[in-house]
GROMACS .gro file of C-alpha atoms in nm:
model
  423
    1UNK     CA    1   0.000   0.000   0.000
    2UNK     CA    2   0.084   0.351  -0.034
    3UNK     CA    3   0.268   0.530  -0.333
    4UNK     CA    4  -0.019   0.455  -0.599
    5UNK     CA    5   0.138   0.106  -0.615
    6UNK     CA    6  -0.059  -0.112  -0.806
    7UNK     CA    7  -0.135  -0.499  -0.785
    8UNK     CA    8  -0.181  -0.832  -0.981
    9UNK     CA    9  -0.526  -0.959  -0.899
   10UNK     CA   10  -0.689  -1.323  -0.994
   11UNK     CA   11  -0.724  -1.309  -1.384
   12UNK     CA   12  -0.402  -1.105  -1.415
   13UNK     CA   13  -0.592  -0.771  -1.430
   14UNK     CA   14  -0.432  -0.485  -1.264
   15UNK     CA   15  -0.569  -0.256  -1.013
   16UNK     CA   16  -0.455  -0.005  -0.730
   17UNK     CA   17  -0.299  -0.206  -0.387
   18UNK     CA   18  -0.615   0.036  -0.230
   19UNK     CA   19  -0.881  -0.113  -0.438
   20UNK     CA   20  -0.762  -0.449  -0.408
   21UNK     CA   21  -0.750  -0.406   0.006
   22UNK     CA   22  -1.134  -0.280  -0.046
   23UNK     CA   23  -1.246  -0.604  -0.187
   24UNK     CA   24  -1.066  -0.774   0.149
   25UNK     CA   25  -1.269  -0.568   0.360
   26UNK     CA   26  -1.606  -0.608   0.156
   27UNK     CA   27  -1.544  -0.989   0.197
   28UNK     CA   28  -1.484  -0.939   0.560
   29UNK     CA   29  -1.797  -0.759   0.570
   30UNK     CA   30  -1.974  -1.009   0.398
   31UNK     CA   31  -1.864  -1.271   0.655
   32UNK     CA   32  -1.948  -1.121   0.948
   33UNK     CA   33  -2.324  -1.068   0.775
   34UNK     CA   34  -2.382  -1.432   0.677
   35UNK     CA   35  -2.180  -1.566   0.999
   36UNK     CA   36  -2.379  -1.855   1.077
   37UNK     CA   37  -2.528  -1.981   1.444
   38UNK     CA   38  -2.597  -1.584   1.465
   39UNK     CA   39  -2.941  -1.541   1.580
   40UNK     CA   40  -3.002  -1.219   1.435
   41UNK     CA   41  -2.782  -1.041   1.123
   42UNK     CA   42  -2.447  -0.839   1.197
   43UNK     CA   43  -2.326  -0.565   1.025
   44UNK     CA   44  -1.960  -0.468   0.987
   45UNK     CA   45  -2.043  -0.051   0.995
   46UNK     CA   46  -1.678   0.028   1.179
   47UNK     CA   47  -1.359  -0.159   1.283
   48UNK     CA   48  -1.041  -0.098   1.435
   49UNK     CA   49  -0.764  -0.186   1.216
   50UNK     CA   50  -0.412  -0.344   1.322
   51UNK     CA   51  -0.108  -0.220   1.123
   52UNK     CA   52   0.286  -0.270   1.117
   53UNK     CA   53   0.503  -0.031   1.321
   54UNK     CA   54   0.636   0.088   0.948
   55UNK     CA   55   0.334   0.142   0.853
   56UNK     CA   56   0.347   0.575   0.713
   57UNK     CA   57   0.074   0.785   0.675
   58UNK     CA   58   0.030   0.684   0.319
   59UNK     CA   59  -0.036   0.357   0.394
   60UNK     CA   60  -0.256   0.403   0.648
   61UNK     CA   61  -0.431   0.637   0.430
   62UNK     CA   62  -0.489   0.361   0.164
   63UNK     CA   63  -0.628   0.157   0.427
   64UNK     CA   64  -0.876   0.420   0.569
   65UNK     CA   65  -0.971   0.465   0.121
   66UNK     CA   66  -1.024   0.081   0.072
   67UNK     CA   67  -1.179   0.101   0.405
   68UNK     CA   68  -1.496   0.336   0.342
   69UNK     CA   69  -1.476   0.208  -0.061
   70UNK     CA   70  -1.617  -0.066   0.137
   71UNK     CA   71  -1.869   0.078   0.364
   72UNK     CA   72  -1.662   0.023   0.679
   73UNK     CA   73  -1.569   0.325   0.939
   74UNK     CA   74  -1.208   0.336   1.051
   75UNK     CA   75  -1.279   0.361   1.398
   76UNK     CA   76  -0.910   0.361   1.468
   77UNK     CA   77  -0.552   0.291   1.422
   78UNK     CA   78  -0.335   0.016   1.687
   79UNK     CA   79   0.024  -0.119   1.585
   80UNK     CA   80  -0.004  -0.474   1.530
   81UNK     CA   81   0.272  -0.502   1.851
   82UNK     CA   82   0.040  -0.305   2.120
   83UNK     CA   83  -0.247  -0.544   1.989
   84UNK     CA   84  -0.061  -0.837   2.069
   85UNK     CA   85   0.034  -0.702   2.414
   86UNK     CA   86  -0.269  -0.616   2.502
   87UNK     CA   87  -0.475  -0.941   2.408
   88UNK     CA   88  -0.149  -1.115   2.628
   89UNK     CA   89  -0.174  -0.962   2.956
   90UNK     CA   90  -0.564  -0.732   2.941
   91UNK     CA   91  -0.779  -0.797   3.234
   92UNK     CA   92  -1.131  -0.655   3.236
   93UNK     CA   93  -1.099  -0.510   3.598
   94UNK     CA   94  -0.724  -0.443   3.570
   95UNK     CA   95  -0.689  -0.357   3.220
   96UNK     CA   96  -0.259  -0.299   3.186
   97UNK     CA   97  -0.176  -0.307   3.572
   98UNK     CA   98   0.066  -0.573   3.525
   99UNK     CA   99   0.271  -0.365   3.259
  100UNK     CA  100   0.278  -0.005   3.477
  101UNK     CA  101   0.621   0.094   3.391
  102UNK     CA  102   0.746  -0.180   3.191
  103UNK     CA  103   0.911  -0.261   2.903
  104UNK     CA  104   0.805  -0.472   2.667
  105UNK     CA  105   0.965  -0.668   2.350
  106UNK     CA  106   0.716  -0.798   2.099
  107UNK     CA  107   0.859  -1.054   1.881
  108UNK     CA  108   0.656  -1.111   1.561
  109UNK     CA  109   0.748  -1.422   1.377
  110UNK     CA  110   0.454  -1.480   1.071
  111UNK     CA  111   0.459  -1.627   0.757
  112UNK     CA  112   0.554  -1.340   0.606
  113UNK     CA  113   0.778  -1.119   0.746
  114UNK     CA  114   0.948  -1.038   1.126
  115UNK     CA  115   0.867  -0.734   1.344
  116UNK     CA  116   1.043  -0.654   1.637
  117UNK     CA  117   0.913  -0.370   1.879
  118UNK     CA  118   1.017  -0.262   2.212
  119UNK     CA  119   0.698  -0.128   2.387
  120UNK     CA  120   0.710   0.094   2.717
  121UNK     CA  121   0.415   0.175   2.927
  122UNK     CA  122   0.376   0.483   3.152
  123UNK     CA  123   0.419   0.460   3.513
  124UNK     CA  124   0.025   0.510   3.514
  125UNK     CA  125  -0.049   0.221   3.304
  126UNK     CA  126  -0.246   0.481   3.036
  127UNK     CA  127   0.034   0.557   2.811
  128UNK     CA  128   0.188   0.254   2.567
  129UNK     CA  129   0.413   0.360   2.312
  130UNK     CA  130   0.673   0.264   2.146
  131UNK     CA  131   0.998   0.284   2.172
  132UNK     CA  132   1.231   0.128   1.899
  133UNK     CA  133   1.135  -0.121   1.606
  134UNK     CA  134   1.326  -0.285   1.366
  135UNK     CA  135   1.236  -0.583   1.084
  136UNK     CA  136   1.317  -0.885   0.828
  137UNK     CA  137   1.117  -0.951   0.525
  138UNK     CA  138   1.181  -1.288   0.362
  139UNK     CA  139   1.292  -1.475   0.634
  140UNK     CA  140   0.954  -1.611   0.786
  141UNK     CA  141   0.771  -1.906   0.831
  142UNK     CA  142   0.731  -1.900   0.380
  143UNK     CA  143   1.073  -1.907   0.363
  144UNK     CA  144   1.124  -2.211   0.596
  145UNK     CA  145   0.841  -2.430   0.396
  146UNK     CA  146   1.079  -2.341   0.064
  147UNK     CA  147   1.351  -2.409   0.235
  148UNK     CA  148   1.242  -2.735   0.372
  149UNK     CA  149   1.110  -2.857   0.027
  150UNK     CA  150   1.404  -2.790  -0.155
  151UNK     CA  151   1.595  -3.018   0.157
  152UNK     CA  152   1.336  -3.258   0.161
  153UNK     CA  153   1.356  -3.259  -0.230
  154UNK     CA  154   1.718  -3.298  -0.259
  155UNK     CA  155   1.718  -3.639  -0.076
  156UNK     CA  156   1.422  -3.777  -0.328
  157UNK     CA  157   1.608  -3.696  -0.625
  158UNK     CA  158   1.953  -3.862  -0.474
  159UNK     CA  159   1.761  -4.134  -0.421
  160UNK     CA  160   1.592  -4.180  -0.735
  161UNK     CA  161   1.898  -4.031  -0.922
  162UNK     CA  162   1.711  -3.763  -1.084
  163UNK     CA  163   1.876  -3.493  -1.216
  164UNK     CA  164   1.940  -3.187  -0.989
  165UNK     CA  165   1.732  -2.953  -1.174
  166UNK     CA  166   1.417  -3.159  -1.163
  167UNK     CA  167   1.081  -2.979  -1.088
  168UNK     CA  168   0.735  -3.186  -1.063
  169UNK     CA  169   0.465  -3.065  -1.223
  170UNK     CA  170   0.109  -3.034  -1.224
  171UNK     CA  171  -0.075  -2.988  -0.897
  172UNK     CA  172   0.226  -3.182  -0.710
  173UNK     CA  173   0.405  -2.854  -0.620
  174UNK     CA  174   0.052  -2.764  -0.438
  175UNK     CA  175   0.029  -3.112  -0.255
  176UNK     CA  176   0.405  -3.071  -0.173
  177UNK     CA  177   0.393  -2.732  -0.037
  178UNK     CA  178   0.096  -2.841   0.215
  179UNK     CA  179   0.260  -3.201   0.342
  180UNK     CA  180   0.615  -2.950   0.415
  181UNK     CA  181   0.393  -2.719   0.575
  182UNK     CA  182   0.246  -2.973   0.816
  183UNK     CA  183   0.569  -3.136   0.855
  184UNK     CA  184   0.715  -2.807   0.952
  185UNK     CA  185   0.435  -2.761   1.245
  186UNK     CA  186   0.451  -3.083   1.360
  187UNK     CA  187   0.788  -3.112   1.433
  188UNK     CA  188   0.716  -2.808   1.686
  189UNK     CA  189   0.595  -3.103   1.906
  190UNK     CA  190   0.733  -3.420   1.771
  191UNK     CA  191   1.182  -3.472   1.685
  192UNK     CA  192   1.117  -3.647   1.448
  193UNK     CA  193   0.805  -3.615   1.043
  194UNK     CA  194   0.796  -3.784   0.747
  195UNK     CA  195   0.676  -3.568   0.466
  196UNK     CA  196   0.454  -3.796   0.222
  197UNK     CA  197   0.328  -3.686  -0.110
  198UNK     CA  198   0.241  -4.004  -0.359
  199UNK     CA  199   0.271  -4.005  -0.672
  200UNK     CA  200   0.547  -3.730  -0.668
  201UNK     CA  201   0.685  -3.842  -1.038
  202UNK     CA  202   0.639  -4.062  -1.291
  203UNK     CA  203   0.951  -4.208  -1.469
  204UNK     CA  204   0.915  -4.441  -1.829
  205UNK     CA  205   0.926  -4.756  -1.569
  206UNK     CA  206   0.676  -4.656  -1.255
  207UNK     CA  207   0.506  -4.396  -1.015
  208UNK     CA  208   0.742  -4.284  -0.736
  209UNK     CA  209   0.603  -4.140  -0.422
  210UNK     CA  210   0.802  -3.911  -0.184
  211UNK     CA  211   0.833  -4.095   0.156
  212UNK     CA  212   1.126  -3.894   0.367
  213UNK     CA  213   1.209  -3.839   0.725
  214UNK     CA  214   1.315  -3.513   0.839
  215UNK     CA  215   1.479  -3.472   1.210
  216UNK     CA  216   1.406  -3.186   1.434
  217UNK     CA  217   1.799  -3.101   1.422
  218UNK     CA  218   1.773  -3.105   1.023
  219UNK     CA  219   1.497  -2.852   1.000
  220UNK     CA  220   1.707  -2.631   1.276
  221UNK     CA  221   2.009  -2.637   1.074
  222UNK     CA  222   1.792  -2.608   0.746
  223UNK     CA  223   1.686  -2.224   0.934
  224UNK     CA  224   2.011  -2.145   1.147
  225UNK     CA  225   2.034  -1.876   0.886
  226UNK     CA  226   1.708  -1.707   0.981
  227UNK     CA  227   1.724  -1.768   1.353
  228UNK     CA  228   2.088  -1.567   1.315
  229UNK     CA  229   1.970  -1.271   1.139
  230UNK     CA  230   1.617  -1.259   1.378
  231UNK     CA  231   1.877  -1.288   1.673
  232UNK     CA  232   2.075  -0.958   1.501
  233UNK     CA  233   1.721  -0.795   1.474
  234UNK     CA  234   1.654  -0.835   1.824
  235UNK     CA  235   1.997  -0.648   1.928
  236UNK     CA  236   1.970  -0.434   1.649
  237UNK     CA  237   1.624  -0.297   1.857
  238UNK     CA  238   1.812  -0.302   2.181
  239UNK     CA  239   2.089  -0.113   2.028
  240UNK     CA  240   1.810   0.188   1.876
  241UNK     CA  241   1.674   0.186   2.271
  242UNK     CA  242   2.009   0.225   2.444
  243UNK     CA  243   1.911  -0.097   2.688
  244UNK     CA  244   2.017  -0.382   2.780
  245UNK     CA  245   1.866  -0.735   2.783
  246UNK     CA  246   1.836  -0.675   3.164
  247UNK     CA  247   1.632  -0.332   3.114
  248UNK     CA  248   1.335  -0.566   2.954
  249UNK     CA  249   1.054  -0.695   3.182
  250UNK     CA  250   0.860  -0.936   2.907
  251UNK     CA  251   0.935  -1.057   2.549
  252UNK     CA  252   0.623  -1.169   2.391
  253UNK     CA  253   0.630  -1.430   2.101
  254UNK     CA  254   0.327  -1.388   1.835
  255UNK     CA  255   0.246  -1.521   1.488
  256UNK     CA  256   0.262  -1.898   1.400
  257UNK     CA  257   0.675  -1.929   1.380
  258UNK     CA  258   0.734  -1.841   1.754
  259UNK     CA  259   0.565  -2.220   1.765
  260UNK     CA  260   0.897  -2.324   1.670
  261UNK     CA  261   1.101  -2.486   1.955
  262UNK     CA  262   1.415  -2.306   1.799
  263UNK     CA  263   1.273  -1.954   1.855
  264UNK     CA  264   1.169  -1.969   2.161
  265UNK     CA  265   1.593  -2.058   2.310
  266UNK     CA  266   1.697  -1.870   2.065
  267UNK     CA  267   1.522  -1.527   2.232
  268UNK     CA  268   1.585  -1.679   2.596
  269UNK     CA  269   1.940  -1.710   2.527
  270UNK     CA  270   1.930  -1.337   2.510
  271UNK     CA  271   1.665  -1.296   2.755
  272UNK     CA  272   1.622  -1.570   2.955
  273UNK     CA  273   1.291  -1.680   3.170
  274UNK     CA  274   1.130  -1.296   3.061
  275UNK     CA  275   1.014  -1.479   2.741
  276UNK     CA  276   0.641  -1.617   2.680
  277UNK     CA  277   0.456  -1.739   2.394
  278UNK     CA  278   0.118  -1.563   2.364
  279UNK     CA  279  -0.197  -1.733   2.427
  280UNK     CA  280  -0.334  -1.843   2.038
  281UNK     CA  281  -0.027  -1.660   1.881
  282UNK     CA  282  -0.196  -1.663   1.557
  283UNK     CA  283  -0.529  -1.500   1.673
  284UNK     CA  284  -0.359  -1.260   1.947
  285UNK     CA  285  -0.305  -0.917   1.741
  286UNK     CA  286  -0.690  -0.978   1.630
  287UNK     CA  287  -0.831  -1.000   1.968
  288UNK     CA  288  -0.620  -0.703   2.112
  289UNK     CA  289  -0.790  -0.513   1.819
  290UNK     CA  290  -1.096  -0.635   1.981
  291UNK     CA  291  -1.018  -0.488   2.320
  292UNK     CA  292  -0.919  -0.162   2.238
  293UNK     CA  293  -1.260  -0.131   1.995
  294UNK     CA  294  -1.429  -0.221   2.294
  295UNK     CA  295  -1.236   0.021   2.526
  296UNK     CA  296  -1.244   0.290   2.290
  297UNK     CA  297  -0.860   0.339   2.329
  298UNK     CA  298  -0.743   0.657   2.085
  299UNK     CA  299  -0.383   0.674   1.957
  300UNK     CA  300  -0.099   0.966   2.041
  301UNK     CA  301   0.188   1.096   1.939
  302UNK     CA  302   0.530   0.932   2.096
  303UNK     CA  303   0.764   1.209   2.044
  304UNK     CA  304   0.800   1.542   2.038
  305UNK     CA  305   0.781   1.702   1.636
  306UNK     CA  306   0.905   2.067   1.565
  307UNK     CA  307   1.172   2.236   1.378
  308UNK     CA  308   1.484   2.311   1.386
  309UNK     CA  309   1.609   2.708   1.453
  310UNK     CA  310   1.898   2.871   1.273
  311UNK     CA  311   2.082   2.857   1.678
  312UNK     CA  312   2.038   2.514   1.658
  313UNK     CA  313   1.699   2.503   1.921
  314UNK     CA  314   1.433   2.334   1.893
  315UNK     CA  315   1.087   2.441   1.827
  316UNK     CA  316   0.832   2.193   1.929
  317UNK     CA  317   0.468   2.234   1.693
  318UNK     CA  318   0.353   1.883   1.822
  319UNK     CA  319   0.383   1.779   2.150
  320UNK     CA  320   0.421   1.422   2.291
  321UNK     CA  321   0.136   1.244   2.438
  322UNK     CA  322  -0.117   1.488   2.188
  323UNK     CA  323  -0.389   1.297   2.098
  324UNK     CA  324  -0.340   1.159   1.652
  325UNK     CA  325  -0.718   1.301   1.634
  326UNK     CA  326  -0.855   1.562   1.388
  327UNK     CA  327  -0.883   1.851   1.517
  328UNK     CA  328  -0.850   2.225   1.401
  329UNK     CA  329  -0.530   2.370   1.295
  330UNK     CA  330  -0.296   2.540   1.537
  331UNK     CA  331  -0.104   2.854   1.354
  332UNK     CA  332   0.258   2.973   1.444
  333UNK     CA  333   0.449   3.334   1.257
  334UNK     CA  334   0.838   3.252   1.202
  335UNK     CA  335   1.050   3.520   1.048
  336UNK     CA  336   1.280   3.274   0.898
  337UNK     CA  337   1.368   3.412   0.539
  338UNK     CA  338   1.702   3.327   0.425
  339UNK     CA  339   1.829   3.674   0.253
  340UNK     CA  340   2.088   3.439   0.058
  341UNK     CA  341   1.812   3.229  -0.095
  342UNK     CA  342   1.525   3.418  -0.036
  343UNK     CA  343   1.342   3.142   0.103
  344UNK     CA  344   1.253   3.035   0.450
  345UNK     CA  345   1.331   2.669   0.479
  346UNK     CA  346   1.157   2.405   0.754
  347UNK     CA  347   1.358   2.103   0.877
  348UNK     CA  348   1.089   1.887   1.068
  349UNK     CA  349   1.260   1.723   1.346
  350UNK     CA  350   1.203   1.458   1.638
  351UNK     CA  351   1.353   1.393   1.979
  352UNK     CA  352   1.541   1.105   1.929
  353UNK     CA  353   1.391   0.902   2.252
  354UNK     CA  354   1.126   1.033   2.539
  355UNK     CA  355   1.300   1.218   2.742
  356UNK     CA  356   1.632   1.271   2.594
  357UNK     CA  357   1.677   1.629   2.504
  358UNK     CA  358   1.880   1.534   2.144
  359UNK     CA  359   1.681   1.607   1.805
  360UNK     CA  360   1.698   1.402   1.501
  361UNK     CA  361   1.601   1.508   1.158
  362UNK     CA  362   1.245   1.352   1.025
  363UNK     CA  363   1.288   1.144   0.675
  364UNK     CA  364   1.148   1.349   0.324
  365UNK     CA  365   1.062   1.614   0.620
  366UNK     CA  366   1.217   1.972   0.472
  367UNK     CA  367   0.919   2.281   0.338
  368UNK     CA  368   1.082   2.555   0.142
  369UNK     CA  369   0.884   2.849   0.115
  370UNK     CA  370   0.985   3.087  -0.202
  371UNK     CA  371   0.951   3.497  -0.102
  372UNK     CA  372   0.994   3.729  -0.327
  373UNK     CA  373   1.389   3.808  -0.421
  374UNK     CA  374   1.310   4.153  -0.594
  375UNK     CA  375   1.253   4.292  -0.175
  376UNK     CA  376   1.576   4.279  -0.047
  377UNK     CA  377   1.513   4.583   0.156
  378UNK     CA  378   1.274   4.387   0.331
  379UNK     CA  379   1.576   4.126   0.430
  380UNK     CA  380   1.443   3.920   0.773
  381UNK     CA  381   1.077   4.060   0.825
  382UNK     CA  382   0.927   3.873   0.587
  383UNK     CA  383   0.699   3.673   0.782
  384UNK     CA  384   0.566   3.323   0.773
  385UNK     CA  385   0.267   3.157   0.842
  386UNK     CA  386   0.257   2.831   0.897
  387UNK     CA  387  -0.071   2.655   0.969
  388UNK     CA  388  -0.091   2.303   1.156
  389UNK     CA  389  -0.345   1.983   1.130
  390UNK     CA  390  -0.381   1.656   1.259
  391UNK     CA  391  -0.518   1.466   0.971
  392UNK     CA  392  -0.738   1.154   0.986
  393UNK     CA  393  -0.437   0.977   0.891
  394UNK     CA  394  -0.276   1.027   1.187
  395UNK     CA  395  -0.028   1.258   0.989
  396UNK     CA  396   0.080   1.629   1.043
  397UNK     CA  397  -0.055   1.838   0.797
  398UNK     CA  398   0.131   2.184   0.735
  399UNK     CA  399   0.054   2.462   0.461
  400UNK     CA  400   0.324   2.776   0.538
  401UNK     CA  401   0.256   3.095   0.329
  402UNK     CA  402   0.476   3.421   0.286
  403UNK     CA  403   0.295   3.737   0.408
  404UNK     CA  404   0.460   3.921   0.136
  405UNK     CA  405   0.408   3.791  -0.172
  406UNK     CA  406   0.151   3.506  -0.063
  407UNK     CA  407   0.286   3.175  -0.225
  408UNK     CA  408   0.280   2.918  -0.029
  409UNK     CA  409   0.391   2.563  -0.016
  410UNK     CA  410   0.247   2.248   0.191
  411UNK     CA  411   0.385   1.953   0.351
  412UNK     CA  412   0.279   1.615   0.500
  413UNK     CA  413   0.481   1.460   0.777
  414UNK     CA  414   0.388   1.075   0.778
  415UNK     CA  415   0.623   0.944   0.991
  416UNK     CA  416   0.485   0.952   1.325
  417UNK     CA  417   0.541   0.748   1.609
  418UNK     CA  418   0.136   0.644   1.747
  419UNK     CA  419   0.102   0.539   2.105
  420UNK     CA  420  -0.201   0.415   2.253
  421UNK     CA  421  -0.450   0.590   2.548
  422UNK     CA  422  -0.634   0.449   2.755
  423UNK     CA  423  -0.912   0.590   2.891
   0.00000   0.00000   0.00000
C-alpha cells in the first residue's frame, strides 16, 4: 500500500494495492453478515484496524480509502505489537496493571515477514508507546516451507537419481507445499516427520512417491540462517533503545513461527525466563484489536515534532502524548527568510527518545517556502505563516505561506510514532 502502487489480482488484471485491500474488507464484511449460528444479522459498519510499526501515513491512508470504498468506518488505528500485548496480559478489571512501567519486547514471527518492537508503558499504566522497532522480510515461516522442500527434495532426487534440476509438475508442487507445511508444524511437538506426497513423479518404468524423514535437528540447521539474522534484529532494537537485555521486563512471542522450539531458546538465550509465547499466537493481534474497539482506546503521538532554529533550538509544533485526532489547525508566525536564498526553509525534526533532550532530523521532512527576491530591503521581516493539522491519517498536515508575496507551499509529515491511550 501507499505510493499509488498497483497490484496483480486473480485473472491477471491490474488494479490499485487500495482497491484491491477494499475487496478484502467487503469480503470481511460479507462474513461477518452471513456468519452462521448468529441469531439475528451483523453488520460490519466500523472496525479498528491493526497495522505494522512501518506502517506511514500513506499507507494508512490507503487503508482508511479501501476502508470506506467498502462501507466500513475506521474507527481507529493500533500497531499490530500493542495489539498483541494487550490481548497477552488485558484484564477486564485491571486492564494494563501488570505492565505499569514496563518494558516490553514484541517478537513477531509470521509467515511473512518479522517485526520486532520494544513497547514501554507509563508509570500510570495509560500511556503505551513505542519505543524502537526494527524488521526482516523474507525470512519467515514462507521461507522455511521453501527451504524445507528444496531439503526434503534434494534427498528424493539422490535417491531416485534424478537430475538436480528436476521440478514436478502439475498440482504436485501444491500437494508438496501443504505435506512441508504440516511437517514443519509438527515437528514443533514431535523430533522427528515424514513428509509424504504419492505419486510425486512418474519415470518411463513406474510412479514414485516421496516418503522422507526429516529430524528436528535437520529442519534447525535447514533455518540457522534465519534464527541468526532474527537474533541480530533483536539487538539491532536493543541497540536503537540504548538498553540492555536486563532493562526488559517481558518478550512476547506472536504469529505462528514463535511455535517453533528453535525460537523460543533462541530469544531466551538473550533474555532468559522474561520470554512467553502468547496465548493463540496466531489470533492474538486480532483480539487485542478487539479490546481496544471495545475500550475505545485513541492513539498519540510518541515524540516530540518541531523544527529546527537557525541557533540550533528546537521548536516543538507537536507535543508528545497529543492525541493523533482531527482537530483544528494550530497557527505559528516565524521570520525565517534566508536573505541568501530568499526562502525560508523548515527542517521537521524529532527527539530522538522520550525524554532525551537530542533532536533528530524527520525522513522526506524539509518545506521551502519561495519569497519574493526583488525585496531585499525587506531582508528578515518577511513573515511566515505556517498553519498546523492533525489529519485523519494520523499525519501532520502543514501549509506555510509568505505574508509578502503570498505563495505558499504544503507539507505532509507521515512518519509519526502512534502510542495508545487508555481511557
Amino acid at each position: 500500500l501507499g505510493a499509488d502502487k498497483e497490484v496483480e489480482t486473480l485473472g491477471g488484471q491490474r488494479e490499485q494495492a487500495w482497491e484491491a485491500a477494499s475487496r478484502i474488507f467487503q469480503h470481511l464484511s460479507a462474513s461477518v453478515s452471513d456468519y452462521p449460528g448468529m441469531k439475528r444479522s451483523l453488520q460490519m459498519r466500523e472496525a479498528v484496524v491493526t497495522i505494522p510499526v512501518q506502517f506511514n501515513g500513506r499507507q494508512r491512508r490507503d487503508i482508511r480509502r479501501a476502508m470506506e470504498h467498502a462501507g466500513i468506518r475506521l474507527q481507529t488505528f493500533i500497531h499490530e505489537p500493542f495489539a498483541a500485548l494487550i490481548s497477552h496480559f488485558y484484564e477486564k478489571e485491571r486492564k494494563l496493571d501488570v505492565l505499569k512501567g514496563k518494558r516490553a519486547i514484541v517478537f513477531d514471527w509470521g509467515g511473512g515477514t518479522l517485526d520486532v518492537c520494544l513497547v514501554e508503558v507509563s508509570k500510570d499504566g495509560q500511556h503505551i508507546y513505542e519505543v524502537a522497532h526494527d524488521g526482516i522480510e523474507d525470512r519467515a515461516g514462507d521461507e522455511f516451507d521453501h527451504n524445507l522442500m528444496r531439503h526434503v527434495k534434494r534427498k528424493f532426487t539422490e535417491e531416485n537419481d534424478l537430475p538436480a534440476d528436476f521440478e514436478p509438475h502439475g498440482n504436485v508442487p501444491d500437494r508438496f507445499w501443504v505435506a512441508t507445511e504440516d511437517a514443519k508444524k509438527d515437528l514443533s511437538v514431535d523430533t522427528r516427520v515424514r513428509v509424504s506426497v504419492p505419486s510425486f513423479h512418474h519415470n518411463d518404468r513406474q510412479m514414485l512417491d516421496l516418503s522422507e524423514s526429516v529430524e528436528r535437528s535437520e529442519f534447525e540447521s535447514i533455518i540457522l540462517p534465519e534464527l541468526e539474522a532474527a537474533e541480530v534484529c533483536l539487538k539491532r532494537v536493543l541497540g536503537k533503545a540504548r538498553v540492555t537485555p536486563g532493562l526488559v521486563d517481558h518478550v512476547l512471542l506472536v504469529g505462528g513461527t514463535s511455535n517453533i522450539p528453535a525460537v523460543k531458546k533462541m530469544v531466551e538465550h538473550l533474555f532468559g525466563e522474561k520470554v512467553s509465547v502468547a496465548r493463540e499466537p496466531d489470533a492474538a493481534i486480532s483480539r487485542g484489536a478487539a479490546i481496544v474497539a471495545a475500550e475505545g482506546w485513541e492513539p498519540f503521538n510518541v515524540k516530540d515534532i518541531g523544527v529546527k532554529l537557525s541557533d540550533d533550538s528546537f521548536f516543538t509544533i507537536l507535543s508528545a502524548e497529543t492525541p493523533l485526532v482531527p482537530r483544528e489547525s494550530k497557527g505559528f508566525t516565524f521570520l525565517c527568510t534566508d536573505p541568501r536564498t530568499g526562502a525560508a526553509d523548515f527542517f521537521f525534526h524529532e527527539r530522538h527518545v522520550i525524554g532525551d533532550g537530542a533532536f533528530v532530523p524527520l525522513k522526506n521532512a524539509h518545506l521551502s517556502v519561495a519569497t519574493d527576491n526583488g525585496i531585499r530591503k525587506f531582508d528578515g521581516m518577511d513573515r511566515i505563516i505556517a498553519n498546523f493539522v492533525i489529519t485523519e491519517d494520523a499525519t501532520l498536515r502543514c501549509i506555510a505561506q509568505s505574508s509578502s508575496t503570498g505563495k505558499q507551499s504544503e507539507i505532509e509529515i507521515t512518519d509519526i510514532g502512534i502510542g495508545l491511550k487508555l481511557k
